[in-house]
CSV table of C-alpha atoms in Angstrom, one decimal:
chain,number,residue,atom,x,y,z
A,1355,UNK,CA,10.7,9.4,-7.1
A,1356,UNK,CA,7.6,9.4,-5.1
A,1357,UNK,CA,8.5,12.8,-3.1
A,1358,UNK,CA,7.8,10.6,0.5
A,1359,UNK,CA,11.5,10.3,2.0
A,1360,UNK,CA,11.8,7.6,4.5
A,1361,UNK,CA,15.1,6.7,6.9
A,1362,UNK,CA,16.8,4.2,7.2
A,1363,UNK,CA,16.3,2.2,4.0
A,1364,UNK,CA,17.8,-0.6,6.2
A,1365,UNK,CA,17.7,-1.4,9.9
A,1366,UNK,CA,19.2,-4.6,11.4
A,1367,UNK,CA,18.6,-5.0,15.3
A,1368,UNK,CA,18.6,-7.1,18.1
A,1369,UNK,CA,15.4,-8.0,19.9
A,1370,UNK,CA,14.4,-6.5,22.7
A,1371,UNK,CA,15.6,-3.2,21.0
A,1372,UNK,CA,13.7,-0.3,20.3
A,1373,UNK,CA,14.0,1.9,16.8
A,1374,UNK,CA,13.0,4.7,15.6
A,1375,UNK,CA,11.7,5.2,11.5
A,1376,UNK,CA,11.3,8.9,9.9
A,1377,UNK,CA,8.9,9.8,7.3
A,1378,UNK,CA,9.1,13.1,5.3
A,1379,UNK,CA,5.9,13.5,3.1
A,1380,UNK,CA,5.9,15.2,-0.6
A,1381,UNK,CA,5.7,19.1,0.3
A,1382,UNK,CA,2.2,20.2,0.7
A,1383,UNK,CA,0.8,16.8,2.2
A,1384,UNK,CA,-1.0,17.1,5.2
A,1385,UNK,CA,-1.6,13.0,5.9
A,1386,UNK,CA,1.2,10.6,6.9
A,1387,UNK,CA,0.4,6.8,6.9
A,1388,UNK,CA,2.2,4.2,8.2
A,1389,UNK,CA,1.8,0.6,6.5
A,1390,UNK,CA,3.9,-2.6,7.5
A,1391,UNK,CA,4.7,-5.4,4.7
A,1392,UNK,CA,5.4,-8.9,5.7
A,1393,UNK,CA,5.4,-12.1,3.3
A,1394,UNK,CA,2.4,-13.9,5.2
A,1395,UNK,CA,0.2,-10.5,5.7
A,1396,UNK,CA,0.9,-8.5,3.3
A,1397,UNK,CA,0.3,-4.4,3.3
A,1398,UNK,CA,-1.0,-4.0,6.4
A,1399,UNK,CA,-2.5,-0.7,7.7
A,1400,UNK,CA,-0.9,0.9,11.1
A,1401,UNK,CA,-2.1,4.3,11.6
A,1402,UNK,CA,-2.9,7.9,9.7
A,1403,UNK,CA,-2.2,11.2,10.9
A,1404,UNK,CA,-3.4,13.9,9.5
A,1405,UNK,CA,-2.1,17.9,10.3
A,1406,UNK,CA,-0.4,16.7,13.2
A,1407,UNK,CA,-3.7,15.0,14.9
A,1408,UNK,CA,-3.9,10.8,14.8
A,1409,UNK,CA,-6.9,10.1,12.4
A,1410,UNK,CA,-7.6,6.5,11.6
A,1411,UNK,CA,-5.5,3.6,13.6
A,1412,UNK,CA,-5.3,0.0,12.0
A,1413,UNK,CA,-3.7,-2.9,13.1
A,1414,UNK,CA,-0.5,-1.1,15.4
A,1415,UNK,CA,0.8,-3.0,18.3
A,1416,UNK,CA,0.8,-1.6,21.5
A,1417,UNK,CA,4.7,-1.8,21.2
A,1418,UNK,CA,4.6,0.7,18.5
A,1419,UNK,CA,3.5,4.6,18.6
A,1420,UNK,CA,3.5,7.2,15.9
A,1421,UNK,CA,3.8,11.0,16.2
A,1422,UNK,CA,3.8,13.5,13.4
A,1423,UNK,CA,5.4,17.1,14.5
A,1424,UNK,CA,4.6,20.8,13.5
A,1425,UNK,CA,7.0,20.2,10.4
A,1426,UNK,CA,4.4,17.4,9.3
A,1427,UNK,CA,7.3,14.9,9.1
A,1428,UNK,CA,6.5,11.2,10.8
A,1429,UNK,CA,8.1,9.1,13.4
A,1430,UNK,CA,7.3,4.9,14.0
A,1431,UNK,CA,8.7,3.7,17.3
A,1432,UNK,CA,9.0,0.2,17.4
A,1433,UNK,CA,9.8,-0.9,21.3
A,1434,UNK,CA,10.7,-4.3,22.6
A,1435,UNK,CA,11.3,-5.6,19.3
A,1436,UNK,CA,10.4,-9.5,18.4
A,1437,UNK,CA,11.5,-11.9,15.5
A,1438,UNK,CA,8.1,-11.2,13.9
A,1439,UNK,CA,8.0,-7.7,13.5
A,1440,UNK,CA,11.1,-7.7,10.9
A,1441,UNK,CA,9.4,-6.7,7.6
A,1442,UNK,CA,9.2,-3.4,5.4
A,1443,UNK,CA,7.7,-0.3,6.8
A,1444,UNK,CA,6.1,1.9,4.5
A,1445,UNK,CA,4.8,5.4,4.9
A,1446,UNK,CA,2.9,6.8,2.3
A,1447,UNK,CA,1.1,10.7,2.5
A,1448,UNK,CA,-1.6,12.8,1.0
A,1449,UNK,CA,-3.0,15.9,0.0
A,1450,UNK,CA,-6.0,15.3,2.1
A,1451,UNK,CA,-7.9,13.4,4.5
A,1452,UNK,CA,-7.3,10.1,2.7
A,1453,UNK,CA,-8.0,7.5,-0.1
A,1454,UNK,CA,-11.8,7.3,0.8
A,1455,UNK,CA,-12.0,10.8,-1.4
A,1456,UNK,CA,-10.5,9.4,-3.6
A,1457,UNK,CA,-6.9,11.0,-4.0
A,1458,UNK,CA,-3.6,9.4,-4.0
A,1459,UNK,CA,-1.4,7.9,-1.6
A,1460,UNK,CA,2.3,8.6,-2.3
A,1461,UNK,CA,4.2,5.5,-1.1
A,1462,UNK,CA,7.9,6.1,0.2
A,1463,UNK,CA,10.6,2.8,-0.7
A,1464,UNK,CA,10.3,2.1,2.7
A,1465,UNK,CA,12.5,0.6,5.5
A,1466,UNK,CA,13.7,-2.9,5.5
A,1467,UNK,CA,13.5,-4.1,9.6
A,1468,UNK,CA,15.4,-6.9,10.4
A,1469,UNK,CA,15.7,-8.5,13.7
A,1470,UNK,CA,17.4,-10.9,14.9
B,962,UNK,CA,-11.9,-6.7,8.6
B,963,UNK,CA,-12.5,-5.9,5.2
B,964,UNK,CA,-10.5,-8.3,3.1
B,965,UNK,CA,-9.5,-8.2,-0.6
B,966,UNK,CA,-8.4,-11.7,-2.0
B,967,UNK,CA,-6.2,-11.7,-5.4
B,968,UNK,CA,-6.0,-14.4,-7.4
B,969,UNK,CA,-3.9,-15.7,-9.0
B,970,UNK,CA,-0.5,-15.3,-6.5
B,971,UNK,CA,2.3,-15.6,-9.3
B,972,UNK,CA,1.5,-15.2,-12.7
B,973,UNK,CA,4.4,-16.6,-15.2
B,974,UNK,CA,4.3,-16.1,-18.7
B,975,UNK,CA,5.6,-15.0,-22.0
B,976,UNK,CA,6.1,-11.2,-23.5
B,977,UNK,CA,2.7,-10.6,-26.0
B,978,UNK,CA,0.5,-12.9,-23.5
B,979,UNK,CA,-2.8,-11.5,-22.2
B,980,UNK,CA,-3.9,-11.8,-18.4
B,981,UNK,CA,-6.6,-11.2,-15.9
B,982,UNK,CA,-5.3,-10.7,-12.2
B,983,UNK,CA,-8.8,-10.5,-10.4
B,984,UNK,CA,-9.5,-8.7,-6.9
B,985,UNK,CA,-12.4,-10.4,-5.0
B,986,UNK,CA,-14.2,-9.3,-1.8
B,987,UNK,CA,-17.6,-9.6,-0.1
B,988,UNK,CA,-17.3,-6.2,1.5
B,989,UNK,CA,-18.1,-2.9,-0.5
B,990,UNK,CA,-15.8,-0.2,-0.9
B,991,UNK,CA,-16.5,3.5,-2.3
B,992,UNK,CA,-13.2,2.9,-4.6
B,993,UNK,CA,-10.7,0.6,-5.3
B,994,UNK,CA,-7.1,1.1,-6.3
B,995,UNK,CA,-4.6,-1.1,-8.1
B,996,UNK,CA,-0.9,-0.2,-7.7
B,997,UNK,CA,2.3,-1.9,-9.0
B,998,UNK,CA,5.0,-2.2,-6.7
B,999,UNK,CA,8.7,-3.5,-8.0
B,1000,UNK,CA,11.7,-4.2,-5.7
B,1001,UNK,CA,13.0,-2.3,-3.2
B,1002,UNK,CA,10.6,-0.1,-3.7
B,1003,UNK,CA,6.5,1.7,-2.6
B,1004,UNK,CA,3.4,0.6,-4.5
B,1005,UNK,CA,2.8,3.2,-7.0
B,1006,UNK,CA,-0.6,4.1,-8.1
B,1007,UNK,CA,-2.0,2.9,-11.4
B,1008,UNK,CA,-6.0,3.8,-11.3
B,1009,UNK,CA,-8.4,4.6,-8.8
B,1010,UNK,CA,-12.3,3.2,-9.9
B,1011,UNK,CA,-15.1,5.0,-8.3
B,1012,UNK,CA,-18.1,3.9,-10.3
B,1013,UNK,CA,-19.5,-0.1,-10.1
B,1014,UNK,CA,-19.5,-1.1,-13.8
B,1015,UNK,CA,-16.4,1.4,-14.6
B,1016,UNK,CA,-14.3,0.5,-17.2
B,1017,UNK,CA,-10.6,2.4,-17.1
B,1018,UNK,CA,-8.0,1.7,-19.5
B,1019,UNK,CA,-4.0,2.8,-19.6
B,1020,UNK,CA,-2.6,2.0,-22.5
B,1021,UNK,CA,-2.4,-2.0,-22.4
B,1022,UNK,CA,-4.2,-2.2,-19.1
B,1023,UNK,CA,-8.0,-2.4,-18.7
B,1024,UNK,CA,-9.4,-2.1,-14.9
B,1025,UNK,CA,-12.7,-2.6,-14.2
B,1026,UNK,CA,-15.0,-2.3,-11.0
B,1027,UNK,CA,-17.8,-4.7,-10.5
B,1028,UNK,CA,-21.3,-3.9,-10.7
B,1029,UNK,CA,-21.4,-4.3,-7.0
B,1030,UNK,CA,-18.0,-2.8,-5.7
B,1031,UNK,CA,-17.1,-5.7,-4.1
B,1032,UNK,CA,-14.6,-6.7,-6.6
B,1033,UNK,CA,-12.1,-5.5,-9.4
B,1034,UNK,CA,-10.0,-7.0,-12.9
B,1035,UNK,CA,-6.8,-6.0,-14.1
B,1036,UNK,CA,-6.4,-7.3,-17.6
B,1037,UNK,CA,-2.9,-6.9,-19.8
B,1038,UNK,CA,-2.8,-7.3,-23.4
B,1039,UNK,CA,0.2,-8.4,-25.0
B,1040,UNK,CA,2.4,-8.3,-21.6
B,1041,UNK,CA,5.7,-7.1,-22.0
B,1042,UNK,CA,8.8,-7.6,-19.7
B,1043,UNK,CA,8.8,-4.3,-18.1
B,1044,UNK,CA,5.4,-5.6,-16.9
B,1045,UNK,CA,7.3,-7.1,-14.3
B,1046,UNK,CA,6.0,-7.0,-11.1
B,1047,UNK,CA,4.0,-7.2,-8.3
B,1048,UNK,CA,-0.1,-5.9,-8.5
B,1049,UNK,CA,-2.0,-5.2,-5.6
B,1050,UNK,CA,-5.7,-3.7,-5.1
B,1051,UNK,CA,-6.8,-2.0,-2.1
B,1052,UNK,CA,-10.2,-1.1,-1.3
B,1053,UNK,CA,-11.2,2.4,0.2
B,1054,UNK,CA,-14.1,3.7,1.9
B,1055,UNK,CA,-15.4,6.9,3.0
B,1056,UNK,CA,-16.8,7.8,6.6
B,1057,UNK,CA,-14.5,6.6,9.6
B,1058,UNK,CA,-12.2,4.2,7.8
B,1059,UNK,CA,-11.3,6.9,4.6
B,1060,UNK,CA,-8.2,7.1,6.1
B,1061,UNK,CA,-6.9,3.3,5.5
B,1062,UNK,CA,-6.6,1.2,2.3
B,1063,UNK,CA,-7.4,-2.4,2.7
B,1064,UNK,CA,-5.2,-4.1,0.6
B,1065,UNK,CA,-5.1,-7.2,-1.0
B,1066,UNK,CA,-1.7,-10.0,-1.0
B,1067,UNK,CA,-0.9,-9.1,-4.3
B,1068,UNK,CA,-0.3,-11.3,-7.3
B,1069,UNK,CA,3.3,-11.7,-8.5
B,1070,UNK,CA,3.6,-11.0,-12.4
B,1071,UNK,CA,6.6,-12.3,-14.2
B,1072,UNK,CA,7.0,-11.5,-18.5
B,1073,UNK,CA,9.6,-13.5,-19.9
B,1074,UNK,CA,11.2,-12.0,-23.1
């Protein structure tokens, strides 16, 4: 058990749809990262937040937007959904500002998007 | 885009094999993770290598960072079953990007008893 609780585990929509994924990082991390996981792209990076503030932003539509509240907990809104955004969502979090110094990123089991 | 490019993609073979899973990039990184990640579940972190030339080993597994730190080797002696798994390297850097890990596709290890 990582610490990093993530809900749903699974989420099967329609498209068009918009969802909602939650993130609560190990106690005492101050970074939330969001990660996508498809077959043909692999981990891809989608944004960082760090104490609240975004800090580093990846490869996020502009269908999708992030927040993390005063509880440091994470939200991934996914809008207007298509066939091609179904894959595993990750969100991982940190002590710190992030794997450049060279600490860890705590991976939750993430949540399985389906749409169709 | 900084890309990391593992080789090879699956990886089949018998318990008390060795194998190299190699990570490959022409970009430099400050470090370089691997993690294992089984299914249904996150990657876990296995070792983070700061130093080109480092050498880093856990138990059966030796990681090592290139000279350059463009690129990385995971090597398994005597692989066993709970191997199992999928491997995947992901570069870091400091400055405006130390928030992101690039990572690599992953290469898909299977141990057969």
């Amino acid at each position: 058990d990582s610490g990093v609780t993530q809900t749903p585990k699974h989420l099967i929509t329609a498209t068009g749809q918009r969802v909602t994924l939650r993130c609560s990082p190990r106690s005492g991390d101050l970074s939330v990262y969001w990660y996508q996981q498809s077959l043909d792209q692999g981990l891809q990076f989608l944004i960082q937040y760090y104490n609240g503030e975004e800090r580093a932003k990846g490869n996020i539509l502009e269908r999708f937007s992030a927040q993390q509240f005063p509880d440091l907990h994470s939200e991934l809104n996914l809008s207007s959904l298509e066939l091609g955004d179904s894959a595993l969502y990750f969100c991982a979090s940190s002590v710190d500002w992030g794997p450049g110094m060279n600490t860890e990123a705590f991976f939750g089991q993430g949540t399985r998007l389906t749409v169709v | 885009t900084q890309l990391l490019e593992q080789s090879p993609q699956f990886l089949s073979i018998q318990e008390g094999e060795n194998l190299t899973v190699y990570c490959n990039s022409s970009s430099v990184f400050s470090s370089l993770q691997w993690y294992r990640q089984e299914p249904g579940e996150g990657p876990v972190l296995l070792v983070t290598v700061v130093t080109g030339g480092e050498v880093k080993k856990l138990k059966r597994l030796t990681f090592q960072f290139g000279d350059a730190r463009k690129d990385s080797s995971l090597h398994i002696t005597a692989a066993q079953p709970g191997d199992t798994g999928l491997y995947l390297c992901a570069g870091a850097n400091r400055g405006s990007t130390l928030g992101r890990l690039y990572f690599g596709r992953g290469t898909q290890l299977t141990v057969w008893p």
